Amino acid sequence: MKKTMWTRWFAAILFVGGLAACSPKDINVGSWQVIPLPQEIMETPEAAPFVINSSTVISYPEGNEKLERTAYFLASYIREVTGTNVKVAVNGGKNTIALQVDASVSPQKDGYELQVSADGITVKGATEAGVFYGIQTIYKALPITDGKTLGAVPAGTVKDYPRFGYRGFMVDVGRHFFSVDYLKEIIDMLAMHNINYFHWHLTEDQGWRIEIKKYPKLTEIGSHRKETITAPGSDKYDGVPVSGYYTQEEAKEIVQYAADRFITVIPEIDMPGHMLAALASYPELGCTGGPYETATKFGIFSEVLCGGNEETLQFAKDVINEIMDIFPSPYIHIGGDECPKVEWKKCPKCQAKIKELGLKDTPEHSKENQLQAYFMGEVEKEILKRGRKMLAWDEILDGDPAKSTTVMAWTGVKASVRSAQSGFQTIVCPISHLYFSNPGYNRLTGVTSVARVYNFEPVNEALTPEEKDRIIGVQGCIWTEWTKDSTKMEWQMMPRIAALSELQWSRPEKDLDGFLKRLRHQLDLYTLNGYHYKEDIEDVTMDINPACDDGKAVVTLSTFDNAPVYYTTDGTEPTETSSRYQEPFTIDGQTPTVKAKAIRNGRESQVVEESLQYNLATMRPVHLNSKPDDAYTYKGASLLVDGLKGDGNYRSGRYIGIYGSDLDVVVDLGEEKEISSVSVSTCLVPGDYIFGLIGLEVNVSSDGKTYRKIASKSIPELEKGSKNNVTNLDELSFDQTKARFVRIIGKCTPVLPSWHPGAGKKAFLFVDEVGVY
Ligand code: ACM
Ligand code: ZN
């Protein structure tokens, strides 16, 4: 934020009145460079800004309750950010922020225009919703002042409208329950990011959270579980009961609170899978009749609603009808994800229904998947009867659903392409980029974590223009298996939700540096609101790259907001008296550790530390003959010799991922050296098709042309039950020999073994460092 002294706009400010000339205040001028970035910003820097003071009025058209409410929202934002109490009134003269509806400003209902001069701001929205987004922009454009200085915004024009009409965020309250008050806070967070759909995932195996009057046991029994597993894969349970549900009145209160902020609440009743809590309440709804228990661990359960039982279908219809009484949303989500068909294959009722409907297996759609599409299609009829639309997760495509379905593509980018190509309206929310609770991606830190979201393009290039039009929106999701409290919730949301909001609202062109510049102020707003954002965004990014040919490395340090950075190379903790980083510097094999921290006005970030492990190959020229997978190439071959070890997270950017082929890499030691062993470190995640080496071979050369094989060995294939996210080192020793060029071939596991769910498919190989000793 620019801080500008009173004198510059003295004349203009005399005009606005309300300032006693004897007590001039400093003025802080904000910036229209907010998140999400508006479509068009035309500043007039030579003109005086609009200064907000205690005489400022926010006006709204008489009788327009929505704009009246919006005016009060803006007044509260101004008070929060600048400490100034402004007035709200039907009429305003000069020094007024005038809220108006003017359909001509944008063909899009959420579009708006701001005209800003020293005299005031006109906020014209295409609808009341547009005005609301206009005031969100003003909120974020204001400088955060200490209450002693006045806040101002630059003169000019902002013309804005969203890229997507559907801008969603999902929160799962099934795995953990969150109070009505906290959900309202979440809704405020969404509003601040111009999000207009709150997808409320209300039912799960681990808890049914919405009162259904016709089926009271859903909440009497299904809203409780006796305890919760303590960690993924653990056999320990915490012994702490979890319960909670929302009465219909409370749900309506949430709907109204959201509607006041132009957010539609989409309820989700997930069926026919993820229904253990309902089955525990009404066992007769399942294929076997139970008994069932509300789940205490997480994952996918084979106990699901019976797809062939008329009473079960009636239950689903009844529930959805009560849900439609509570929620006026045009979309009603009925889930459809992760529904195993083990029981349906054995269940006489399910099989009889398949027969009655004449369903037959086809290459694309099994008859059980078609039964699911039928079941959901019958529920959809109830939804369509009341003029609403059905939303479902992308597994619904496996069963040939009606074209009226709107698909939420979560399993991957491919699902969004398949959905749009198959003619469905599609919402893009891939687990790989927009699941903010995904543990693997949650381990990414700093700019990397945010950039992964920001750099994602929701409309895939494989689509034709007509198919692209079917991508109606973008959504972020938080599943709460491991999210028990608001701190973790916000840590997962922020600041990635800022990047999400740009995908949803702003132009598709990417400018990560520009986004990061805008992010500083957004984080300050989070702090002002008491939101617990993921603070590692403020840590130093340390980039260590092998220098071309002398065994040295170049270290680059940066922060997203260009904060002052201090570092050490002797293992001591950096302080304000350590070297202040100015430009990239070189380290050699004598430097095992680099530590750095950013200090912002006395506020210290965490220390970032890199420990380097050297061998003869470290920081040497390297050539990779294998082709890494596009998604896992990262910096390329230099990762194999940069002295930096990866942990058990194969997505950390420390590993190169190769799909279905061997590792074949040549290291140039610079001159002939005596060598007697090599090593290759890998990451093993059999659950994600990532296997290890089954053989290692070394060839050496003095000229880089003619190679001599000097050693090889085979390595046992991974066995059933092998753990995930494990780092592994394979070594091969041989008689001492002289070599300058060392070619290491790591044989990949050619196909997944018979014990693996993906048996017969190709395996991934994730390689970190190669060592020569
Ligand atoms: C989902 O993540 N199972 C929709
Ligand atoms: Zn059945």
Short mmCIF file of N, CA, C and O and ligand atoms in Angstrom, two decimals, residues 285-288 304-309 343-344 347-351 371, ligand 2:
data_model
loop_
_atom_site.label_atom_id
_atom_site.label_comp_id
_atom_site.label_asym_id
_atom_site.label_seq_id
_atom_site.Cartn_x
_atom_site.Cartn_y
_atom_site.Cartn_z
N LEU A 285 -32.56 -50.89 4.96
CA LEU A 285 -32.26 -50.22 3.68
C LEU A 285 -31.08 -50.87 2.95
O LEU A 285 -30.82 -50.57 1.79
N GLY A 286 -30.34 -51.76 3.63
CA GLY A 286 -29.16 -52.39 3.02
C GLY A 286 -29.50 -53.71 2.35
O GLY A 286 -30.61 -54.23 2.51
N CYS A 287 -28.55 -54.27 1.62
CA CYS A 287 -28.78 -55.53 0.92
C CYS A 287 -28.91 -56.69 1.89
O CYS A 287 -29.69 -57.61 1.68
N THR A 288 -28.14 -56.67 3.01
CA THR A 288 -28.13 -57.82 3.92
C THR A 288 -29.04 -57.62 5.13
O THR A 288 -29.30 -58.56 5.86
N VAL A 304 -23.67 -50.65 1.29
CA VAL A 304 -24.27 -49.47 0.65
C VAL A 304 -25.80 -49.66 0.62
O VAL A 304 -26.29 -50.74 0.98
N LEU A 305 -26.53 -48.65 0.18
CA LEU A 305 -27.98 -48.82 0.07
C LEU A 305 -28.28 -49.93 -0.94
O LEU A 305 -27.57 -50.05 -1.94
N CYS A 306 -29.32 -50.69 -0.69
CA CYS A 306 -29.71 -51.73 -1.65
C CYS A 306 -30.31 -51.06 -2.89
O CYS A 306 -31.22 -50.24 -2.78
N GLY A 307 -29.77 -51.40 -4.05
CA GLY A 307 -30.22 -50.76 -5.29
C GLY A 307 -31.47 -51.40 -5.87
O GLY A 307 -32.03 -50.90 -6.86
N GLY A 308 -31.89 -52.54 -5.25
CA GLY A 308 -33.03 -53.25 -5.85
C GLY A 308 -34.27 -53.23 -4.98
O GLY A 308 -35.28 -53.86 -5.31
N ASN A 309 -34.21 -52.51 -3.86
CA ASN A 309 -35.30 -52.53 -2.89
C ASN A 309 -36.16 -51.27 -3.07
O ASN A 309 -35.67 -50.15 -2.91
N GLU A 343 -21.84 -56.11 -2.86
CA GLU A 343 -23.09 -56.64 -2.29
C GLU A 343 -24.18 -56.72 -3.34
O GLU A 343 -24.96 -57.68 -3.34
N TRP A 344 -24.23 -55.77 -4.23
CA TRP A 344 -25.26 -55.78 -5.29
C TRP A 344 -25.11 -57.02 -6.17
O TRP A 344 -26.09 -57.54 -6.67
N CYS A 347 -26.77 -59.72 -4.09
CA CYS A 347 -28.08 -59.47 -3.48
C CYS A 347 -29.22 -59.89 -4.42
O CYS A 347 -29.30 -59.41 -5.56
N PRO A 348 -30.13 -60.76 -3.97
CA PRO A 348 -31.23 -61.20 -4.84
C PRO A 348 -32.11 -60.03 -5.30
O PRO A 348 -32.54 -60.00 -6.45
N LYS A 349 -32.31 -59.04 -4.42
CA LYS A 349 -33.18 -57.91 -4.81
C LYS A 349 -32.50 -57.09 -5.90
O LYS A 349 -33.13 -56.69 -6.87
N CYS A 350 -31.21 -56.84 -5.73
CA CYS A 350 -30.50 -56.04 -6.73
C CYS A 350 -30.49 -56.78 -8.07
O CYS A 350 -30.73 -56.19 -9.13
N GLN A 351 -30.21 -58.09 -8.01
CA GLN A 351 -30.13 -58.86 -9.25
C GLN A 351 -31.51 -58.95 -9.93
O GLN A 351 -31.62 -58.88 -11.15
N LEU A 371 -27.48 -50.07 -12.76
CA LEU A 371 -28.50 -50.07 -11.71
C LEU A 371 -28.35 -48.82 -10.84
O LEU A 371 -29.34 -48.19 -10.45
ZN ZN B 2 -29.41 -55.12 -2.83
#
